[in-house]
XYZ file of N, CA and C in Angstrom:
852
model
N -68.900 -76.186 128.422
C -70.181 -75.909 129.081
C -70.131 -76.412 130.514
N -70.521 -75.574 131.473
C -70.482 -75.961 132.879
C -71.867 -75.825 133.519
N -71.937 -76.100 134.812
C -73.212 -76.056 135.536
C -73.853 -74.672 135.461
N -73.032 -73.655 135.685
C -73.559 -72.288 135.716
C -74.213 -71.924 134.389
N -73.565 -72.315 133.290
C -74.112 -72.000 131.975
C -75.428 -72.725 131.729
N -75.496 -73.998 132.127
C -76.721 -74.779 131.955
C -77.871 -74.155 132.741
N -77.591 -73.753 133.971
C -78.619 -73.156 134.816
C -79.095 -71.829 134.233
N -78.163 -71.030 133.724
C -78.533 -69.748 133.116
C -79.411 -69.952 131.888
N -79.060 -70.934 131.070
C -79.833 -71.224 129.864
C -81.251 -71.646 130.235
N -81.367 -72.496 131.250
C -82.685 -72.972 131.680
C -83.515 -71.839 132.262
N -82.918 -71.008 133.085
C -83.643 -69.895 133.694
C -84.150 -68.930 132.624
N -83.319 -68.677 131.631
C -83.724 -67.770 130.558
C -84.930 -68.333 129.812
N -84.916 -69.640 129.584
C -86.026 -70.287 128.891
C -87.312 -70.172 129.710
N -87.198 -70.414 131.008
C -88.370 -70.345 131.893
C -88.918 -68.927 131.956
N -88.030 -67.947 132.007
C -88.451 -66.546 132.126
C -89.059 -66.002 130.831
N -88.546 -66.457 129.689
C -88.940 -65.854 128.424
C -89.965 -66.648 127.620
N -90.104 -67.926 127.873
C -90.992 -68.761 127.060
C -92.465 -68.437 127.287
N -93.205 -68.287 126.208
C -94.640 -68.061 126.294
C -95.364 -69.330 126.750
N -94.699 -70.447 126.651
C -95.312 -71.709 127.071
C -95.403 -71.820 128.596
N -94.755 -70.895 129.299
C -94.837 -70.863 130.757
C -95.983 -69.972 131.223
N -96.854 -69.610 130.308
C -98.022 -68.792 130.628
C -99.269 -69.434 130.009
N -100.396 -69.199 130.614
C -101.652 -69.760 130.118
C -102.286 -68.795 129.110
N -102.395 -69.213 127.843
C -103.003 -68.334 126.837
C -104.521 -68.320 126.950
N -105.129 -67.284 126.453
C -106.579 -67.133 126.527
C -107.303 -68.277 125.829
N -106.701 -68.833 124.788
C -107.353 -69.876 123.987
C -107.651 -71.156 124.754
N -106.897 -71.420 125.828
C -107.122 -72.654 126.594
C -107.459 -72.392 128.059
N -107.467 -71.138 128.465
C -107.698 -70.799 129.872
C -109.067 -71.271 130.349
N -109.101 -71.841 131.543
C -110.351 -72.329 132.120
C -111.261 -71.180 132.542
N -110.672 -70.010 132.759
C -111.461 -68.811 133.062
C -110.607 -67.585 132.781
N -111.239 -66.423 132.785
C -110.498 -65.180 132.554
C -109.466 -64.945 133.651
N -109.737 -65.496 134.824
C -108.853 -65.259 135.968
C -107.454 -65.833 135.771
N -107.331 -66.850 134.926
C -106.022 -67.493 134.756
C -105.351 -67.132 133.423
N -105.958 -66.270 132.645
C -105.344 -65.847 131.385
C -104.024 -65.135 131.682
N -102.946 -65.594 131.079
C -101.636 -64.994 131.290
C -100.928 -65.462 132.548
N -101.540 -66.365 133.285
C -100.940 -66.859 134.531
C -99.602 -67.542 134.258
N -98.575 -67.153 134.995
C -97.268 -67.803 134.898
C -97.302 -69.075 135.736
N -96.842 -70.168 135.179
C -96.933 -71.461 135.857
C -95.782 -71.688 136.828
N -94.558 -71.474 136.358
C -93.385 -71.826 137.158
C -92.482 -70.637 137.455
N -91.840 -70.717 138.623
C -90.728 -69.837 138.952
C -89.450 -70.456 138.378
N -88.314 -69.815 138.578
C -87.057 -70.311 138.046
C -86.684 -71.662 138.669
N -86.058 -72.533 137.894
C -85.733 -73.875 138.374
C -84.506 -73.905 139.286
N -84.395 -74.977 140.051
C -83.166 -75.282 140.778
C -82.667 -76.628 140.254
N -81.352 -76.838 140.331
C -80.743 -78.003 139.711
C -79.946 -78.853 140.686
N -79.842 -80.137 140.357
C -78.956 -81.060 141.038
C -78.230 -81.875 139.979
N -76.960 -82.169 140.220
C -76.158 -82.894 139.237
C -75.583 -84.149 139.878
N -75.714 -85.273 139.196
C -75.208 -86.529 139.717
C -74.319 -87.226 138.705
N -73.460 -88.105 139.181
C -72.628 -88.905 138.294
C -73.447 -90.068 137.746
N -73.318 -90.319 136.454
C -74.018 -91.450 135.853
C -73.477 -92.775 136.376
N -72.328 -92.731 137.053
C -71.712 -93.932 137.600
C -71.981 -94.092 139.091
N -72.816 -93.245 139.649
C -73.125 -93.305 141.079
C -73.665 -94.693 141.435
N -73.047 -95.383 142.402
C -73.507 -96.721 142.779
C -74.929 -96.745 143.325
N -75.453 -95.576 143.691
C -76.815 -95.539 144.227
C -77.835 -95.942 143.160
N -77.491 -95.747 141.889
C -78.414 -96.153 140.834
C -78.650 -97.664 140.867
N -77.634 -98.410 141.283
C -77.783 -99.859 141.432
C -78.770 -100.167 142.545
N -78.732 -99.352 143.589
C -79.643 -99.549 144.714
C -81.100 -99.390 144.292
N -81.329 -98.541 143.299
C -82.698 -98.314 142.841
C -83.312 -99.551 142.186
N -82.476 -100.528 141.821
C -82.983 -101.760 141.208
C -83.435 -102.776 142.245
N -83.211 -102.474 143.527
C -83.629 -103.392 144.581
C -85.148 -103.392 144.704
N -85.751 -104.557 144.981
C -87.223 -104.661 145.078
C -87.848 -103.704 146.093
N -87.113 -103.370 147.156
C -87.660 -102.493 148.189
C -87.610 -101.017 147.798
N -86.923 -100.699 146.677
C -86.825 -99.305 146.238
C -87.692 -99.113 144.992
N -87.178 -99.423 143.821
C -87.988 -99.387 142.591
C -88.155 -100.798 142.031
N -87.050 -101.468 141.756
C -87.123 -102.839 141.256
C -86.158 -103.063 140.105
N -86.025 -104.295 139.710
C -85.059 -104.656 138.673
C -85.378 -104.046 137.314
N -86.603 -103.557 137.151
C -86.975 -102.934 135.880
C -86.428 -101.512 135.722
N -85.903 -100.935 136.814
C -85.316 -99.593 136.710
C -84.101 -99.642 135.799
N -84.018 -98.688 134.869
C -82.888 -98.623 133.947
C -81.914 -97.534 134.393
N -80.653 -97.919 134.583
C -79.618 -96.988 135.002
C -79.264 -96.040 133.851
N -78.588 -94.927 134.153
C -78.269 -93.938 133.120
C -77.611 -94.512 131.865
N -76.623 -95.421 132.030
C -75.942 -95.964 130.847
C -76.829 -96.885 130.021
N -77.930 -97.345 130.596
C -78.860 -98.169 129.819
C -79.729 -97.298 128.903
N -79.839 -96.034 129.252
C -80.541 -95.079 128.383
C -79.574 -94.500 127.353
N -78.364 -94.185 127.825
C -77.338 -93.595 126.969
C -75.999 -94.217 127.373
N -75.478 -95.165 126.591
C -74.259 -95.894 126.953
C -73.059 -95.014 127.290
N -72.998 -93.820 126.684
C -71.864 -92.922 126.915
C -72.141 -91.879 128.005
N -73.207 -92.088 128.764
C -73.605 -91.106 129.781
C -72.538 -90.917 130.850
N -72.336 -89.678 131.249
C -71.413 -89.349 132.337
C -72.102 -88.590 133.466
N -73.164 -87.846 133.123
C -73.829 -86.998 134.116
C -75.342 -87.132 134.022
N -75.992 -87.064 135.185
C -77.454 -86.996 135.239
C -77.811 -85.620 135.800
N -78.643 -84.912 135.085
C -79.054 -83.566 135.473
C -80.517 -83.613 135.898
N -80.785 -83.203 137.124
C -82.156 -83.180 137.640
C -82.540 -81.746 137.963
N -83.786 -81.378 137.679
C -84.217 -80.021 138.010
C -85.631 -80.022 138.590
N -85.895 -79.007 139.384
C -87.201 -78.814 140.013
C -87.706 -77.432 139.650
N -88.935 -77.385 139.120
C -89.580 -76.119 138.794
C -90.667 -75.839 139.831
N -90.464 -74.850 140.696
C -91.488 -74.526 141.698
C -92.678 -73.833 141.049
N -93.879 -74.185 141.478
C -95.058 -73.471 141.011
C -95.032 -72.032 141.529
N -95.624 -71.122 140.775
C -95.726 -69.740 141.224
C -96.704 -69.647 142.390
N -96.663 -68.527 143.101
C -97.579 -68.323 144.226
C -99.036 -68.356 143.767
N -99.290 -67.887 142.550
C -100.663 -67.891 142.035
C -101.197 -69.319 141.950
N -100.391 -70.229 141.461
C -100.810 -71.625 141.352
C -101.028 -72.222 142.732
N -100.095 -71.962 143.639
C -100.192 -72.542 144.984
C -101.361 -71.961 145.771
N -101.530 -70.655 145.714
C -102.630 -70.025 146.447
C -103.981 -70.451 145.898
N -104.043 -70.638 144.581
C -105.295 -71.089 143.982
C -105.734 -72.422 144.552
N -104.784 -73.337 144.703
C -105.129 -74.669 145.197
C -105.277 -74.714 146.712
N -104.899 -73.614 147.365
C -105.037 -73.536 148.826
C -106.446 -73.145 149.261
N -107.250 -72.724 148.298
C -108.621 -72.358 148.647
C -109.374 -73.568 149.177
N -110.356 -73.301 149.995
C -111.151 -74.384 150.576
C -111.813 -75.223 149.492
N -112.003 -76.480 149.788
C -112.635 -77.365 148.826
C -111.786 -78.593 148.573
N -112.423 -79.682 148.207
C -111.706 -80.944 148.019
C -111.193 -81.111 146.585
N -111.682 -80.290 145.663
C -111.290 -80.459 144.273
C -110.155 -79.514 143.907
N -109.322 -79.892 142.931
C -108.209 -79.029 142.527
C -108.708 -77.744 141.892
N -107.985 -76.662 142.106
C -108.363 -75.373 141.538
C -107.995 -75.329 140.059
N -108.566 -74.362 139.342
C -108.250 -74.223 137.924
C -106.774 -73.874 137.729
N -106.203 -73.123 138.690
C -104.778 -72.810 138.604
C -103.938 -74.079 138.681
N -104.313 -74.972 139.605
C -103.552 -76.208 139.778
C -103.746 -77.151 138.592
N -104.943 -77.206 138.062
C -105.204 -78.054 136.886
C -104.327 -77.630 135.713
N -104.209 -76.319 135.518
C -103.313 -75.824 134.466
C -101.860 -76.157 134.803
N -101.496 -75.998 136.076
C -100.128 -76.288 136.483
C -99.763 -77.749 136.263
N -100.735 -78.631 136.519
C -100.478 -80.060 136.355
C -100.352 -80.456 134.894
N -101.227 -79.984 134.039
C -101.244 -80.414 132.641
C -100.374 -79.520 131.755
N -100.678 -78.240 131.689
C -99.839 -77.351 130.892
C -98.440 -77.235 131.502
N -98.371 -77.375 132.826
C -97.062 -77.359 133.480
C -96.197 -78.526 133.037
N -96.786 -79.713 132.974
C -96.028 -80.877 132.531
C -95.629 -80.741 131.061
N -96.492 -80.164 130.259
C -96.158 -79.926 128.850
C -94.957 -78.987 128.745
N -94.867 -78.031 129.669
C -93.725 -77.120 129.674
C -92.449 -77.845 130.094
N -92.565 -78.755 131.056
C -91.408 -79.560 131.465
C -90.835 -80.302 130.258
N -91.718 -80.860 129.457
C -91.297 -81.583 128.248
C -90.530 -80.647 127.313
N -91.051 -79.445 127.125
C -90.392 -78.485 126.236
C -89.024 -78.084 126.775
N -88.927 -77.901 128.085
C -87.646 -77.530 128.684
C -86.629 -78.666 128.547
N -87.071 -79.891 128.781
C -86.179 -81.048 128.633
C -85.652 -81.143 127.202
N -86.538 -81.007 126.244
C -86.130 -81.085 124.837
C -85.168 -79.950 124.476
N -85.465 -78.768 124.987
C -84.617 -77.611 124.705
C -83.206 -77.821 125.257
N -83.099 -78.260 126.509
C -81.789 -78.471 127.117
C -81.033 -79.608 126.436
N -81.747 -80.651 126.046
C -81.109 -81.752 125.325
C -80.539 -81.259 124.000
N -81.285 -80.412 123.309
C -80.816 -79.858 122.036
C -79.577 -78.988 122.246
N -79.608 -78.166 123.298
C -78.470 -77.288 123.590
C -77.218 -78.126 123.863
N -77.352 -79.146 124.676
C -76.209 -79.994 125.027
C -75.716 -80.788 123.815
N -76.649 -81.331 123.046
C -76.277 -82.114 121.865
C -75.580 -81.245 120.829
N -76.090 -80.038 120.620
C -75.472 -79.112 119.663
C -74.082 -78.659 120.119
N -73.843 -78.740 121.423
C -72.530 -78.385 121.960
C -71.555 -79.561 121.870
N -72.056 -80.708 121.380
C -71.182 -81.865 121.185
C -71.349 -82.973 122.195
N -72.399 -82.890 123.027
C -72.619 -83.891 124.066
C -73.991 -84.539 123.882
N -73.999 -85.784 123.454
C -75.268 -86.476 123.288
C -76.031 -86.456 124.604
N -77.336 -86.185 124.525
C -78.157 -86.068 125.731
C -79.580 -86.494 125.422
N -80.257 -87.016 126.431
C -81.664 -87.371 126.274
C -82.363 -87.308 127.622
N -83.679 -87.211 127.550
C -84.505 -87.226 128.760
C -85.222 -88.570 128.812
N -84.853 -89.465 129.740
C -85.447 -90.804 129.779
C -86.970 -90.826 129.799
N -87.587 -89.897 130.499
C -89.050 -89.896 130.602
C -89.719 -89.558 129.276
N -88.953 -89.046 128.308
C -89.487 -88.726 126.985
C -89.071 -89.762 125.946
N -88.251 -90.711 126.360
C -87.746 -91.728 125.446
C -88.815 -92.794 125.180
N -88.801 -93.370 123.981
C -89.800 -94.375 123.621
C -89.702 -95.635 124.480
N -88.570 -95.814 125.147
C -88.399 -96.987 126.015
C -88.994 -96.789 127.407
N -89.346 -95.564 127.717
C -89.904 -95.279 129.045
C -91.304 -95.861 129.181
N -91.595 -96.406 130.362
C -92.950 -96.856 130.657
C -93.257 -96.640 132.130
N -94.526 -96.520 132.420
C -94.988 -96.361 133.805
C -96.284 -97.120 133.971
N -96.480 -97.664 135.152
C -97.710 -98.371 135.473
C -98.344 -97.710 136.687
N -99.628 -97.489 136.598
C -100.370 -96.917 137.720
C -101.774 -97.476 137.682
N -102.067 -98.382 138.572
C -103.395 -98.984 138.594
C -103.394 -100.314 139.288
N -104.179 -101.233 138.788
C -104.336 -102.528 139.410
C -103.769 -103.630 138.536
N -103.249 -104.634 139.168
C -102.753 -105.812 138.473
C -103.035 -107.005 139.362
N -104.070 -107.744 139.046
C -104.475 -108.863 139.891
C -103.655 -110.127 139.648
N -102.809 -110.097 138.605
C -102.056 -111.296 138.272
C -100.713 -111.388 138.989
N -100.200 -110.243 139.433
C -98.901 -110.268 140.084
C -98.786 -109.111 141.045
N -97.806 -109.195 141.931
C -97.522 -108.120 142.853
C -96.398 -107.284 142.269
N -96.454 -105.983 142.499
C -95.394 -105.119 141.996
C -94.139 -105.331 142.834
N -93.032 -104.793 142.360
C -91.762 -104.965 143.068
C -91.732 -104.245 144.407
N -92.502 -103.171 144.530
C -92.370 -102.369 145.744
C -93.689 -102.057 146.443
N -94.752 -102.773 146.103
C -96.029 -102.588 146.794
C -96.707 -103.951 146.933
N -97.184 -104.251 148.110
C -97.946 -105.485 148.284
C -99.393 -105.222 147.887
N -100.127 -106.279 147.568
C -101.520 -106.118 147.192
C -101.676 -105.909 145.708
N -102.815 -105.304 145.322
C -103.157 -105.192 143.914
C -102.629 -103.938 143.225
N -102.131 -102.982 143.995
C -101.714 -101.732 143.381
C -100.369 -101.836 142.687
N -100.283 -101.361 141.464
C -99.032 -101.339 140.722
C -98.716 -99.881 140.392
N -97.682 -99.333 141.012
C -97.316 -97.939 140.812
C -95.802 -97.871 140.673
N -95.327 -97.953 139.461
C -93.887 -98.008 139.249
C -93.550 -97.594 137.818
N -92.267 -97.400 137.552
C -91.793 -97.025 136.220
C -90.323 -97.408 136.109
N -89.789 -97.345 134.910
C -88.380 -97.715 134.734
C -87.446 -96.514 134.812
N -87.998 -95.331 135.166
C -87.198 -94.131 135.466
C -88.054 -93.258 136.352
N -87.575 -92.902 137.518
C -88.364 -92.140 138.492
C -87.735 -90.780 138.738
N -88.449 -89.717 138.387
C -87.912 -88.369 138.558
C -87.581 -88.062 140.014
N -88.407 -88.534 140.933
C -88.156 -88.264 142.350
C -86.900 -88.970 142.849
N -86.745 -90.232 142.494
C -85.556 -90.965 142.926
C -84.296 -90.386 142.292
N -84.397 -89.977 141.040
C -83.257 -89.358 140.366
C -82.888 -88.052 141.061
N -83.893 -87.260 141.426
C -83.643 -85.999 142.124
C -82.949 -86.253 143.461
N -83.318 -87.336 144.142
C -82.676 -87.678 145.413
C -81.197 -88.004 145.193
N -80.916 -88.834 144.200
C -79.532 -89.205 143.905
C -78.702 -87.973 143.550
N -79.314 -87.035 142.837
C -78.604 -85.834 142.379
C -78.511 -84.735 143.432
N -79.044 -84.968 144.625
C -78.883 -84.023 145.718
C -79.866 -82.874 145.761
N -81.011 -83.016 145.076
C -81.995 -81.930 145.055
C -82.857 -81.872 146.312
N -82.923 -82.950 147.070
C -83.757 -82.970 148.258
C -84.057 -84.384 148.695
N -85.173 -84.552 149.417
C -85.582 -85.871 149.885
C -87.101 -86.008 149.783
N -87.578 -87.194 150.036
C -89.008 -87.464 149.977
C -89.726 -86.907 151.205
N -91.051 -86.742 151.049
C -91.894 -86.348 152.159
C -92.850 -87.479 152.508
N -93.579 -87.312 153.581
C -94.541 -88.319 154.014
C -95.549 -88.638 152.920
N -95.931 -87.629 152.150
C -96.911 -87.805 151.081
C -96.307 -88.442 149.835
N -95.018 -88.750 149.890
C -94.236 -89.290 148.771
C -93.942 -88.243 147.704
N -94.249 -86.977 148.017
C -93.790 -85.898 147.168
C -92.309 -85.670 147.431
N -91.699 -84.705 146.744
C -90.263 -84.486 146.881
C -89.995 -83.080 147.391
N -89.312 -82.980 148.534
C -89.087 -81.694 149.198
C -87.699 -81.159 148.874
N -87.668 -80.038 148.183
C -86.423 -79.379 147.793
C -86.227 -78.102 148.608
N -85.142 -77.383 148.323
C -84.932 -76.087 148.967
C -86.067 -75.122 148.650
N -86.732 -75.341 147.519
C -87.862 -74.508 147.109
C -89.201 -75.176 147.427
N -89.182 -76.156 148.290
C -90.406 -76.799 148.725
C -90.810 -77.994 147.893
N -92.077 -78.365 148.054
C -92.619 -79.571 147.433
C -93.561 -79.276 146.270
N -94.097 -78.057 146.232
C -95.100 -77.693 145.223
C -94.435 -77.305 143.909
N -94.355 -78.257 142.997
C -93.727 -78.030 141.712
C -93.572 -79.342 140.974
N -92.756 -79.359 139.937
C -92.581 -80.574 139.143
C -91.114 -80.777 138.799
N -90.767 -82.054 138.567
C -89.385 -82.449 138.325
C -89.153 -82.881 136.882
N -87.911 -82.764 136.436
C -87.504 -83.270 135.140
C -86.046 -83.698 135.216
N -85.568 -84.440 134.228
C -84.176 -84.885 134.260
C -83.643 -85.180 132.870
N -82.314 -85.158 132.770
C -81.604 -85.379 131.516
C -80.362 -86.222 131.800
N -80.040 -87.124 130.886
C -78.817 -87.912 130.942
C -77.921 -87.408 129.817
N -76.651 -87.119 130.133
C -75.785 -86.483 129.140
C -74.362 -87.031 129.147
N -73.716 -86.889 127.989
C -72.300 -87.234 127.869
C -71.410 -86.197 128.549
N -71.930 -85.007 128.751
C -71.142 -83.949 129.380
C -70.761 -84.366 130.802
N -69.491 -84.251 131.120
C -69.035 -84.644 132.451
C -68.991 -83.429 133.370
N -69.770 -83.498 134.439
C -69.824 -82.433 135.428
C -69.641 -83.036 136.816
N -69.133 -82.257 137.740
C -68.928 -82.756 139.102
C -70.273 -82.992 139.779
N -70.426 -84.116 140.476
C -71.702 -84.410 141.131
C -71.910 -83.588 142.393
N -73.162 -83.253 142.666
C -73.501 -82.584 143.911
C -73.619 -83.612 145.028
N -73.508 -83.149 146.254
C -73.602 -84.033 147.411
C -75.062 -84.283 147.774
N -75.406 -85.530 148.032
C -76.777 -85.838 148.460
C -77.070 -85.182 149.799
N -78.323 -84.820 149.978
C -78.731 -84.136 151.201
C -78.475 -85.009 152.419
N -78.850 -86.291 152.323
C -78.730 -87.208 153.454
C -78.982 -88.621 152.979
N -78.515 -89.600 153.737
C -78.853 -90.988 153.432
C -80.288 -91.302 153.846
N -80.849 -90.444 154.702
C -82.235 -90.586 155.138
C -83.145 -90.006 154.058
N -83.926 -90.852 153.407
C -84.742 -90.383 152.284
C -85.853 -89.430 152.715
N -86.121 -89.318 154.035
C -87.146 -88.395 154.532
C -86.528 -87.242 155.323
N -85.260 -86.966 155.097
C -84.533 -85.973 155.888
C -85.210 -84.607 155.894
N -85.753 -84.158 154.769
C -86.345 -82.813 154.685
C -87.783 -82.745 155.205
N -88.348 -83.873 155.582
C -89.740 -83.907 156.050
C -89.785 -83.838 157.568
N -90.588 -82.937 158.105
C -90.709 -82.799 159.561
C -91.727 -83.770 160.151
N -92.438 -84.522 159.287
C -93.469 -85.465 159.730
C -94.520 -84.760 160.584
N -94.871 -83.529 160.180
C -95.817 -82.731 160.957
C -97.260 -83.200 160.806
N -97.554 -83.888 159.710
C -98.900 -84.396 159.498
C -99.852 -83.445 158.802
N -99.353 -82.283 158.348
C -100.233 -81.332 157.669
C -100.818 -81.925 156.389
N -100.023 -82.681 155.662
C -100.520 -83.297 154.420
C -101.572 -84.352 154.718
N -101.484 -84.970 155.890
C -102.487 -85.959 156.300
C -103.850 -85.286 156.420
N -103.876 -84.123 157.058
C -105.125 -83.388 157.251
C -105.683 -82.843 155.932
N -104.787 -82.504 155.011
C -105.222 -81.900 153.751
C -105.797 -82.886 152.757
N -105.395 -84.136 152.844
C -105.785 -85.106 151.823
C -107.300 -85.322 151.826
N -107.964 -85.094 150.698
C -109.432 -85.197 150.649
C -109.970 -86.611 150.803
N -109.118 -87.618 150.630
C -109.594 -89.002 150.731
C -108.835 -89.803 151.790
N -108.119 -89.088 152.681
C -107.390 -89.733 153.781
C -106.449 -90.824 153.274
N -105.719 -90.492 152.211
C -104.790 -91.465 151.616
C -103.403 -91.419 152.255
N -103.207 -90.514 153.228
C -101.903 -90.373 153.882
C -102.079 -90.519 155.388
N -101.165 -91.218 156.028
C -101.201 -91.323 157.489
C -99.777 -91.302 158.028
N -99.639 -90.838 159.254
C -98.328 -90.801 159.895
C -97.779 -92.200 160.137
N -98.688 -93.155 160.309
C -98.267 -94.520 160.625
C -97.837 -95.307 159.397
N -98.557 -95.168 158.306
C -98.292 -96.018 157.140
C -97.895 -95.249 155.881
N -97.820 -93.926 155.965
C -97.435 -93.150 154.796
C -98.584 -92.977 153.818
N -98.298 -93.132 152.537
C -99.289 -92.872 151.493
C -99.878 -94.158 150.934
N -101.203 -94.177 150.812
C -101.907 -95.273 150.159
C -102.101 -94.876 148.693
N -101.293 -95.459 147.815
C -101.304 -95.062 146.407
C -102.639 -95.381 145.723
N -103.281 -96.435 146.174
C -104.542 -96.833 145.548
C -105.625 -95.786 145.800
N -105.773 -95.359 147.061
C -106.776 -94.349 147.390
C -106.492 -93.046 146.647
N -105.225 -92.678 146.586
C -104.836 -91.454 145.888
C -105.178 -91.551 144.403
N -104.825 -92.670 143.793
C -105.067 -92.851 142.364
C -106.553 -92.852 142.028
N -107.344 -93.482 142.885
C -108.791 -93.524 142.651
C -109.377 -92.118 142.668
N -108.880 -91.288 143.580
C -109.371 -89.913 143.652
C -108.957 -89.117 142.415
N -107.699 -89.256 142.017
C -107.220 -88.544 140.833
C -108.023 -88.966 139.605
N -108.383 -90.243 139.536
C -109.212 -90.713 138.414
C -110.573 -90.029 138.404
N -111.091 -89.722 139.584
C -112.363 -89.002 139.658
C -112.212 -87.587 139.101
N -111.057 -86.973 139.379
C -110.838 -85.624 138.842
C -110.713 -85.672 137.318
N -110.232 -86.788 136.783
C -110.167 -86.931 135.323
C -111.567 -86.915 134.731
N -112.510 -87.525 135.446
C -113.891 -87.551 134.975
C -114.520 -86.162 135.054
N -114.174 -85.426 136.105
C -114.785 -84.114 136.334
C -114.191 -83.019 135.452
N -112.876 -83.068 135.245
C -112.184 -81.942 134.614
C -111.520 -82.307 133.278
N -111.908 -83.417 132.703
C -111.328 -83.866 131.442
C -111.230 -82.725 130.428
N -110.078 -82.543 129.750
C -108.905 -83.422 129.687
C -107.871 -83.182 130.773
N -108.199 -82.383 131.771
C -107.246 -82.122 132.851
C -107.576 -82.965 134.079
N -106.635 -83.023 134.988
C -106.828 -83.761 136.233
C -105.755 -83.310 137.224
N -105.876 -83.762 138.452
C -104.867 -83.435 139.456
C -105.478 -83.349 140.841
N -104.648 -83.014 141.814
C -105.107 -82.815 143.190
C -104.172 -81.822 143.869
N -103.017 -82.313 144.356
C -102.009 -81.428 144.935
C -102.340 -80.828 146.275
N -103.408 -81.300 146.937
C -103.762 -80.732 148.235
C -102.692 -81.013 149.295
N -101.902 -82.069 149.101
C -100.842 -82.391 150.047
C -99.603 -81.517 149.838
N -99.612 -80.670 148.794
C -98.462 -79.823 148.497
C -98.691 -78.352 148.822
N -99.890 -78.011 149.251
C -100.193 -76.620 149.588
C -100.717 -76.539 151.019
N -100.576 -75.358 151.604
C -100.956 -75.143 153.012
C -100.258 -76.153 153.918
N -98.995 -76.418 153.615
C -98.157 -77.301 154.432
C -96.817 -76.587 154.655
N -96.107 -76.894 155.751
C -94.830 -76.215 156.030
C -93.781 -76.376 154.932
N -93.884 -77.459 154.148
C -92.895 -77.707 153.096
C -93.342 -77.191 151.737
N -94.407 -76.404 151.684
C -94.939 -75.931 150.403
C -93.877 -75.236 149.550
N -93.108 -74.338 150.154
C -92.158 -73.518 149.392
C -90.733 -73.550 149.925
N -90.489 -74.382 150.929
C -89.143 -74.466 151.510
C -89.042 -75.733 152.351
N -87.856 -75.964 152.883
C -87.665 -77.101 153.786
C -88.190 -76.695 155.163
N -89.104 -77.461 155.737
C -89.673 -77.069 157.037
C -88.681 -77.226 158.182
N -88.938 -76.515 159.245
C -88.117 -76.663 160.448
C -88.295 -78.053 161.026
N -87.243 -78.546 161.637
C -87.280 -79.901 162.187
C -87.971 -79.906 163.548
N -89.279 -79.697 163.504
C -90.079 -79.698 164.720
C -91.207 -80.695 164.539
N -91.415 -81.538 165.497
C -92.487 -82.514 165.419
C -93.753 -81.907 165.992
N -94.772 -81.764 165.169
C -96.037 -81.186 165.597
C -97.029 -82.287 165.932
N -97.863 -82.028 166.888
C -98.928 -82.975 167.266
C -100.187 -82.616 166.488
């Protein structure tokens, strides 16, 4: 089994699965019935022995709680990262005027993430059945994430009361695997843009690693400031980047309004990096 075969298998699943469409039974309105959530994925492949994984344990990056690939799967040889771009329908829906997420985006955030889980499980099964033990760390019982306040201690990578961290980060993994780099909004900018969702798998299958885009973690970001203007709660600035607390508080409000769904994504639409890597031009 090689990279090409894995990519073909994933694309076929995305194209043919009914779980990549919104059924009438859960649709927020007739307008989104049958809406396709994701376009075909793009992939990045990294070595499970990449020394950069050690760097992720540094306090200024993620922290000592980050678990390297072999800590999830002792026999791991490869880390597979993928990005699923949202369809134009999802992106255009959230581009409409207004501070609240659109029904298209709400479905993309919740049903979209449920689809990511299904794709991860499917690929893990395919690899395991081919003789290569594989797992998705974000679906493992050992995975944990913190997002909120902790008045008793400071997090490894944020000063103050905000705690926003996990022991496996899809964005950092995607960076190591060469899928792209971070943006000012702390989203992840790939060849297919920033509007979409990430997933990853650790496997015994040995594949050649892809080359990282750059040592500069913001290489794909033009720092144009479009996401700053789009943010409904001014949680992003050119000077200090993203304020996770303000962002989280707003997302919590959407949970109250749209329960059981939530989301925002205004920093991922109507921006130069929405669907591709923006030109390296500094805008005022």
